[in-house]
CSV table of N, CA and C in Angstrom, one decimal:
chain,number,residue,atom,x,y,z
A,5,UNK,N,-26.4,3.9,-0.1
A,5,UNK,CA,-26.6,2.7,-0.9
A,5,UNK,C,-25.4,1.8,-0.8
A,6,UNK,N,-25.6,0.8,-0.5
A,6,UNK,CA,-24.6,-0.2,-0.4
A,6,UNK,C,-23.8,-0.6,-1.5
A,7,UNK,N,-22.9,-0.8,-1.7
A,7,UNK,CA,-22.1,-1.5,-2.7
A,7,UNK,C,-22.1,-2.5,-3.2
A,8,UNK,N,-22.3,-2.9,-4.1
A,8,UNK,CA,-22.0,-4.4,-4.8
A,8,UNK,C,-21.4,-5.5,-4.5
A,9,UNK,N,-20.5,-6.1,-4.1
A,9,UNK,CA,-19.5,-7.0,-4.3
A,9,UNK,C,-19.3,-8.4,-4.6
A,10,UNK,N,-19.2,-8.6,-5.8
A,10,UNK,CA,-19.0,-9.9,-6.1
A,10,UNK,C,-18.0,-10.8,-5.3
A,11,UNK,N,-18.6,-12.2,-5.6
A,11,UNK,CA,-17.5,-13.0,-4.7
A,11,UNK,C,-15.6,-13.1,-5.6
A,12,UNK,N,-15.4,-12.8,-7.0
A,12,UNK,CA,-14.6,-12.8,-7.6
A,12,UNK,C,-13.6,-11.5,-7.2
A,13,UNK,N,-14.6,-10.3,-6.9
A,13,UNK,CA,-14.0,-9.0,-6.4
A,13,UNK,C,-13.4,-9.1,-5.3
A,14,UNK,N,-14.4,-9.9,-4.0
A,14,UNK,CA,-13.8,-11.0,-2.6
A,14,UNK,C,-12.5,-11.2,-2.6
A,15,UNK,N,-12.3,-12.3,-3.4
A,15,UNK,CA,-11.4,-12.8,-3.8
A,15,UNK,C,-9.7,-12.0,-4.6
A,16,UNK,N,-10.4,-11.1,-5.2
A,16,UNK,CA,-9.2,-10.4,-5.6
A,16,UNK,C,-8.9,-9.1,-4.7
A,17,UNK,N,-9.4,-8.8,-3.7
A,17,UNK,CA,-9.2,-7.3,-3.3
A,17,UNK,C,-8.4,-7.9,-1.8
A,18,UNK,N,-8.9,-9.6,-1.9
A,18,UNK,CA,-8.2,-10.2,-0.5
A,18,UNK,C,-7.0,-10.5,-1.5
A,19,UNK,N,-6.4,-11.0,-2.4
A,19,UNK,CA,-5.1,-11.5,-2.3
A,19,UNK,C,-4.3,-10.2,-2.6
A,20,UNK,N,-4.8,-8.8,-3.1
A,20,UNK,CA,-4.2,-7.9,-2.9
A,20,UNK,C,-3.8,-7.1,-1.3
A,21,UNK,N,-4.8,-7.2,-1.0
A,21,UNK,CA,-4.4,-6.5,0.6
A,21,UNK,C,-4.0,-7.7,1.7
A,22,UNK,N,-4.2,-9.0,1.0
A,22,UNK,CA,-4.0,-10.0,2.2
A,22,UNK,C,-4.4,-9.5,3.2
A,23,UNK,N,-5.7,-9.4,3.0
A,23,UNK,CA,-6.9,-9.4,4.0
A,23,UNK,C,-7.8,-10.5,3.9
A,24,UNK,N,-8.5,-11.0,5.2
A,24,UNK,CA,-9.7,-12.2,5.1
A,24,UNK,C,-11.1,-11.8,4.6
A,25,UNK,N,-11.7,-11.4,3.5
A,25,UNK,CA,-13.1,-10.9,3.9
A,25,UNK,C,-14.0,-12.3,4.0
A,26,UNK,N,-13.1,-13.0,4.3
A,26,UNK,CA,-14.3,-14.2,3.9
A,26,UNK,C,-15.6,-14.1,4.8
A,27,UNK,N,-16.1,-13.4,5.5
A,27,UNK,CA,-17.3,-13.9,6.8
A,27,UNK,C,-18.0,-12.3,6.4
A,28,UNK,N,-18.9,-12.3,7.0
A,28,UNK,CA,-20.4,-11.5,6.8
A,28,UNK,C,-19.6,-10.2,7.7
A,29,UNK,N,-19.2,-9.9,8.5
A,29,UNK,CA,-18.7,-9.1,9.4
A,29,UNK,C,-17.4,-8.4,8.1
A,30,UNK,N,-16.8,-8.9,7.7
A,30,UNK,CA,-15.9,-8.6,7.0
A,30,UNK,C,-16.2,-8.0,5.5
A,31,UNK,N,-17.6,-8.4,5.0
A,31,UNK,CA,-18.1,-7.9,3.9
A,31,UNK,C,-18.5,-6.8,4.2
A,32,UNK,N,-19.1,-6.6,5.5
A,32,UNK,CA,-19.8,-5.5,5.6
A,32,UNK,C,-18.6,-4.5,6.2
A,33,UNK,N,-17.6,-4.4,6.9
A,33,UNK,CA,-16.8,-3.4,7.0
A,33,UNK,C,-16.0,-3.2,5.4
A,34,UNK,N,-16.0,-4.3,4.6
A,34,UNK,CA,-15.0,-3.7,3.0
A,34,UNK,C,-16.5,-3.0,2.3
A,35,UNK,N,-17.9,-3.4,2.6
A,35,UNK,CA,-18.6,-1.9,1.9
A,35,UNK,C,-18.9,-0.8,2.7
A,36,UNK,N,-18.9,-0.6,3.9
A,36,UNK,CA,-18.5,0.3,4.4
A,36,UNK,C,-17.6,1.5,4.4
A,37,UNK,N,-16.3,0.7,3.8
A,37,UNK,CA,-15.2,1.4,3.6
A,37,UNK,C,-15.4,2.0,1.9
A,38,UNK,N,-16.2,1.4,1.2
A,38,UNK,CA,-16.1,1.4,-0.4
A,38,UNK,C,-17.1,2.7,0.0
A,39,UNK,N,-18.1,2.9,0.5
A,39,UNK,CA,-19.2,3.4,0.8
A,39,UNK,C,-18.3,5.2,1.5
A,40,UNK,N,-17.7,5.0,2.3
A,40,UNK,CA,-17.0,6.3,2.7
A,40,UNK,C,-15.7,6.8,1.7
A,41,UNK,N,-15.1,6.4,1.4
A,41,UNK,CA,-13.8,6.8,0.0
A,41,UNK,C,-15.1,6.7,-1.4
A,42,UNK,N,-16.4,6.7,-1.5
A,42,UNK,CA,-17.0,7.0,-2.6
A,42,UNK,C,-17.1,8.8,-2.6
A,43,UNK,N,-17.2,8.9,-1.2
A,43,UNK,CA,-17.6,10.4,-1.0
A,43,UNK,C,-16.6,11.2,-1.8
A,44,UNK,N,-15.2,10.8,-2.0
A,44,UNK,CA,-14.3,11.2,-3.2
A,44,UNK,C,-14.9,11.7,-4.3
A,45,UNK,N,-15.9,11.3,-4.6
A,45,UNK,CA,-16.4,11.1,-6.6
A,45,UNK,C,-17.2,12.6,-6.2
A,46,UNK,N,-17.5,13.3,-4.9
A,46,UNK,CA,-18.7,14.1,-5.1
A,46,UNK,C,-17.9,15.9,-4.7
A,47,UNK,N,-16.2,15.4,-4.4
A,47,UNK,CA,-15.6,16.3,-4.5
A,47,UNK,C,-15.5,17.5,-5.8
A,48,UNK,N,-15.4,18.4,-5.8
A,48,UNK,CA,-15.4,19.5,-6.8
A,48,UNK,C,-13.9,19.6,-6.8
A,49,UNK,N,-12.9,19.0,-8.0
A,49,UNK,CA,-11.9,19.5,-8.1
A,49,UNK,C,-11.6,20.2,-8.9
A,50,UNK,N,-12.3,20.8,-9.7
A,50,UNK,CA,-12.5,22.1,-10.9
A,50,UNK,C,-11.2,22.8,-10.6
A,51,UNK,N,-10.5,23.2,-11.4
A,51,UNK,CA,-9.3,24.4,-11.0
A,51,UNK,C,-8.1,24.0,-10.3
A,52,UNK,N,-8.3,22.7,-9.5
A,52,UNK,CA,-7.5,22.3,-8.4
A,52,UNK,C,-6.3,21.6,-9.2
A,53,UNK,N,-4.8,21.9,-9.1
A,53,UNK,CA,-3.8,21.3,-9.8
A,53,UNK,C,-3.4,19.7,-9.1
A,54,UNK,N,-3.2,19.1,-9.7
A,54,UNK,CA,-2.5,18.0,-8.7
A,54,UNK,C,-0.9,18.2,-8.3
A,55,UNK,N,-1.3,17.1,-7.0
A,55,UNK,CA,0.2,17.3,-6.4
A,55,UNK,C,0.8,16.3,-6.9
A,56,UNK,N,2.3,16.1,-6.6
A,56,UNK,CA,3.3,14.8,-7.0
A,56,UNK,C,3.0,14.8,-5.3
A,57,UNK,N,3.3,15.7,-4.7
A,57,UNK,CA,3.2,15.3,-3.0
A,57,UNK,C,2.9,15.8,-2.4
A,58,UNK,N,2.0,15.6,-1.1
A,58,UNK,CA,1.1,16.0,0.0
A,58,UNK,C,2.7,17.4,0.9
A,59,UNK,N,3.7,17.4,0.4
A,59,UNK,CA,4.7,17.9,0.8
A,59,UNK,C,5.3,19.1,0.1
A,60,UNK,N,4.3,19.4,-1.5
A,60,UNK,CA,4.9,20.0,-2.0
A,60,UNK,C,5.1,21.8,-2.0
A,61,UNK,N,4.0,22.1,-1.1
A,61,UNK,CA,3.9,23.3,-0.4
A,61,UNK,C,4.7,23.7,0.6
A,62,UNK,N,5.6,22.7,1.4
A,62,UNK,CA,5.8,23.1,2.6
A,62,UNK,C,7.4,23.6,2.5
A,63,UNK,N,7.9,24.0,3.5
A,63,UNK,CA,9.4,24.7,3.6
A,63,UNK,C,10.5,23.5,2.7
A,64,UNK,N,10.5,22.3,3.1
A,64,UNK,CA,11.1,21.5,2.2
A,64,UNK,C,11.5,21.5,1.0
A,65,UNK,N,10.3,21.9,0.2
A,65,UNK,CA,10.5,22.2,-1.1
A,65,UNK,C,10.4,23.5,-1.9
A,66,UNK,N,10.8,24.2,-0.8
A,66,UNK,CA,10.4,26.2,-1.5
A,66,UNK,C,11.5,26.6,-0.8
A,67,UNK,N,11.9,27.2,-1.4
A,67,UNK,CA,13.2,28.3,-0.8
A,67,UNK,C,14.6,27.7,-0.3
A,68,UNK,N,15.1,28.3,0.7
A,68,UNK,CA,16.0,27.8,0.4
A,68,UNK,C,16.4,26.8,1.7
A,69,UNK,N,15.1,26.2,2.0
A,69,UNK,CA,14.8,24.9,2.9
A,69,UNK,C,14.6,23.3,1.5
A,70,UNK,N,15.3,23.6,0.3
A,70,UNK,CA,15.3,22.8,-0.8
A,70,UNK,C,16.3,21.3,-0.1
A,71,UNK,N,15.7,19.9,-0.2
A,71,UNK,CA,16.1,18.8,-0.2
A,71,UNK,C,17.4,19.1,-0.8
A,72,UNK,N,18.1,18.6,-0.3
A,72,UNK,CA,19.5,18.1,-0.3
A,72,UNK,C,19.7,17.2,-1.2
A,73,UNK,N,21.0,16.8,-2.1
A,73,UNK,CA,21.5,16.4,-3.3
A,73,UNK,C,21.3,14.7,-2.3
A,74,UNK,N,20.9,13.6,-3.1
A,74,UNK,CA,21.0,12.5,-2.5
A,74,UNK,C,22.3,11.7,-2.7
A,75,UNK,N,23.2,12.1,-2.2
A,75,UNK,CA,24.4,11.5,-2.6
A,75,UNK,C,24.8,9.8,-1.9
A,76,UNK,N,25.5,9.0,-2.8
A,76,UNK,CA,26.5,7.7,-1.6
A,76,UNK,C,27.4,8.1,-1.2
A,77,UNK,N,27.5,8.0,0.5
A,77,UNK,CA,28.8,8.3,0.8
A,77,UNK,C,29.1,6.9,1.0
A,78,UNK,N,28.7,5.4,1.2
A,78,UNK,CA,29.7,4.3,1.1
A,78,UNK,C,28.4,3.1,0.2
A,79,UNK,N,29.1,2.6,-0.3
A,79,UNK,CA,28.2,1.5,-0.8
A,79,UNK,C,29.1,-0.1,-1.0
A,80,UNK,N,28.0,-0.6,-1.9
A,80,UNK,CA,29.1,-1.8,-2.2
A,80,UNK,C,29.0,-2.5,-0.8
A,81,UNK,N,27.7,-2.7,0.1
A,81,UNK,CA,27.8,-3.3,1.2
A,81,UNK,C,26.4,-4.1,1.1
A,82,UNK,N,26.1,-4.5,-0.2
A,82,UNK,CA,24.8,-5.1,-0.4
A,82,UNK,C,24.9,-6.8,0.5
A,83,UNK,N,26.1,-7.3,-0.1
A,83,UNK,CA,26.3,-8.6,0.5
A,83,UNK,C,26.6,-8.8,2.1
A,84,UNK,N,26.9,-7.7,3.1
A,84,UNK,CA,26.9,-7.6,4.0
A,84,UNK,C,25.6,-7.6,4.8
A,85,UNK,N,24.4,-6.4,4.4
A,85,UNK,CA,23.6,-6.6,4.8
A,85,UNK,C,22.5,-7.9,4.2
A,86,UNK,N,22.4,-8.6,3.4
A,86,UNK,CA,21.9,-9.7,3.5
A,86,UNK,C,22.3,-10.6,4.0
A,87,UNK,N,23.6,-10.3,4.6
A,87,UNK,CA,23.8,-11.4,5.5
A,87,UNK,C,23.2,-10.9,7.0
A,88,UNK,N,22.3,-10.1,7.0
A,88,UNK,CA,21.8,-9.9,8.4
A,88,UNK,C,20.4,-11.1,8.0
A,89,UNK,N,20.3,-11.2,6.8
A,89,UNK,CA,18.7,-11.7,6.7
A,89,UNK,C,18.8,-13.4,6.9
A,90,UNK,N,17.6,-14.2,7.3
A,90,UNK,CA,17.4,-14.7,7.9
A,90,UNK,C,17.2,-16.0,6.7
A,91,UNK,N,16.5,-15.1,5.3
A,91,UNK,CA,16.3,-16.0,4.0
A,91,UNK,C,16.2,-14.4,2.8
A,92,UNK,N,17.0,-14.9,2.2
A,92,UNK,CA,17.1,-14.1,1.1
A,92,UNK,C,17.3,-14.7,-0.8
A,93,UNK,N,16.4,-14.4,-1.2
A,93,UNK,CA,15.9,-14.4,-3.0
A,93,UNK,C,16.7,-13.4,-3.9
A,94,UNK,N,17.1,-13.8,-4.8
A,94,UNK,CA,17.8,-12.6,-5.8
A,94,UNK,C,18.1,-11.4,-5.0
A,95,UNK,N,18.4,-11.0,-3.8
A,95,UNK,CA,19.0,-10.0,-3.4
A,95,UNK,C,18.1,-9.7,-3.0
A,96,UNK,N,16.9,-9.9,-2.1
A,96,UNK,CA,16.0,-9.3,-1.5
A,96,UNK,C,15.7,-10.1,-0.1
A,97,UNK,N,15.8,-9.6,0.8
A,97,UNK,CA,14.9,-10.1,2.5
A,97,UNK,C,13.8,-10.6,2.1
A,98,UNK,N,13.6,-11.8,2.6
A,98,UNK,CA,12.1,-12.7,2.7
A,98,UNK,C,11.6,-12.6,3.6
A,99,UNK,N,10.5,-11.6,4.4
A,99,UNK,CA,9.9,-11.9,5.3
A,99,UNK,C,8.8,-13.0,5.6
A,100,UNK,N,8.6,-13.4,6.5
A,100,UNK,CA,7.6,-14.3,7.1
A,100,UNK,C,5.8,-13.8,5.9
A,101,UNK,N,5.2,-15.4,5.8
A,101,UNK,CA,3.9,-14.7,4.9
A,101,UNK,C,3.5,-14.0,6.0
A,102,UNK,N,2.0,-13.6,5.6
A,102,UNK,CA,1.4,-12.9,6.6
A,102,UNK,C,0.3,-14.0,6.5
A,103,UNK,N,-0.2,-13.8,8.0
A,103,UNK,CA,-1.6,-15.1,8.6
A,103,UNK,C,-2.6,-15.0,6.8
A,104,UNK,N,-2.7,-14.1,6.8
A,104,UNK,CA,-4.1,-13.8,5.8
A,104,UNK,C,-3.4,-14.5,4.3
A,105,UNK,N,-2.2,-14.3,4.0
A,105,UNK,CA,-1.9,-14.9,2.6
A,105,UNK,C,-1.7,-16.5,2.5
A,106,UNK,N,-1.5,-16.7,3.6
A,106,UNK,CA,-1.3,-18.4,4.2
A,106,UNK,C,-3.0,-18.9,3.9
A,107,UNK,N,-4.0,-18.2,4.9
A,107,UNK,CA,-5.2,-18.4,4.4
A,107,UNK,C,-5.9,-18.4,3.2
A,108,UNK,N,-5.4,-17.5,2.1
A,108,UNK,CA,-5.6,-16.9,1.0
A,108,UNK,C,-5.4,-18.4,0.1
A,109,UNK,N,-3.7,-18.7,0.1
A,109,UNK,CA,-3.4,-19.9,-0.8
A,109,UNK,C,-4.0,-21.3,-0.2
A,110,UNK,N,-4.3,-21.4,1.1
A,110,UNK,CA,-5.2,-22.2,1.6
A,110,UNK,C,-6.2,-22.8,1.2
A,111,UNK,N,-7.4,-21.5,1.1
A,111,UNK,CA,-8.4,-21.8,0.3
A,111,UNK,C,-8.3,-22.1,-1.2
A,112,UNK,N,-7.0,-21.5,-2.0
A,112,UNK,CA,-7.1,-22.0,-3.7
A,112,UNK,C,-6.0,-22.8,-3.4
């Protein structure tokens, strides 16, 4: 069964992903995709604990293969590396928009 999608839903699921669905081709691959990740809902997770991480089983975090203390060994070099950046906001790298968010503000 096909999915629903309003043109408001369109509209908000593109300025989140800055994606285009604007064209027929594009609606039908975002229910497609809604259509295969529904298969989720028909999983049986009865009994099943949740993870914090897809990692939390493995040698990493059991024994004595345990993550290492996250320590600074130098800091205080914030103003340095934004001076590698090209444009920078309250202390953050500005990347270039992306094609799709340019189109996004375009159309509103």
């Amino acid at each position: 069964m096909k999915p629903q999608i309003s043109l408001d839903m369109i509209d908000h699921l593109e300025q989140l992903a800055l994606v285009d669905f604007g064209n027929e081709e594009g609606v039908q691959r975002l229910q497609k995709a809604i259509q295969f990740a529904d298969q989720l809902h028909k999983v049986n997770t009865k009994g099943v604990e949740p993870l914090s991480s897809v990692l939390e089983d493995s040698l990493c975090f059991a024994g004595p293969y345990t993550l290492k203390k996250d320590t600074v060994a130098a800091g205080n070099c914030a103003e340095t590396l934004l001076g590698n950046a090209r444009t920078v906001v309250e202390e953050y790298f500005v990347t270039p928009p992306d094609i799709t968010f340019l189109i996004y503000i375009h159309k509103h």
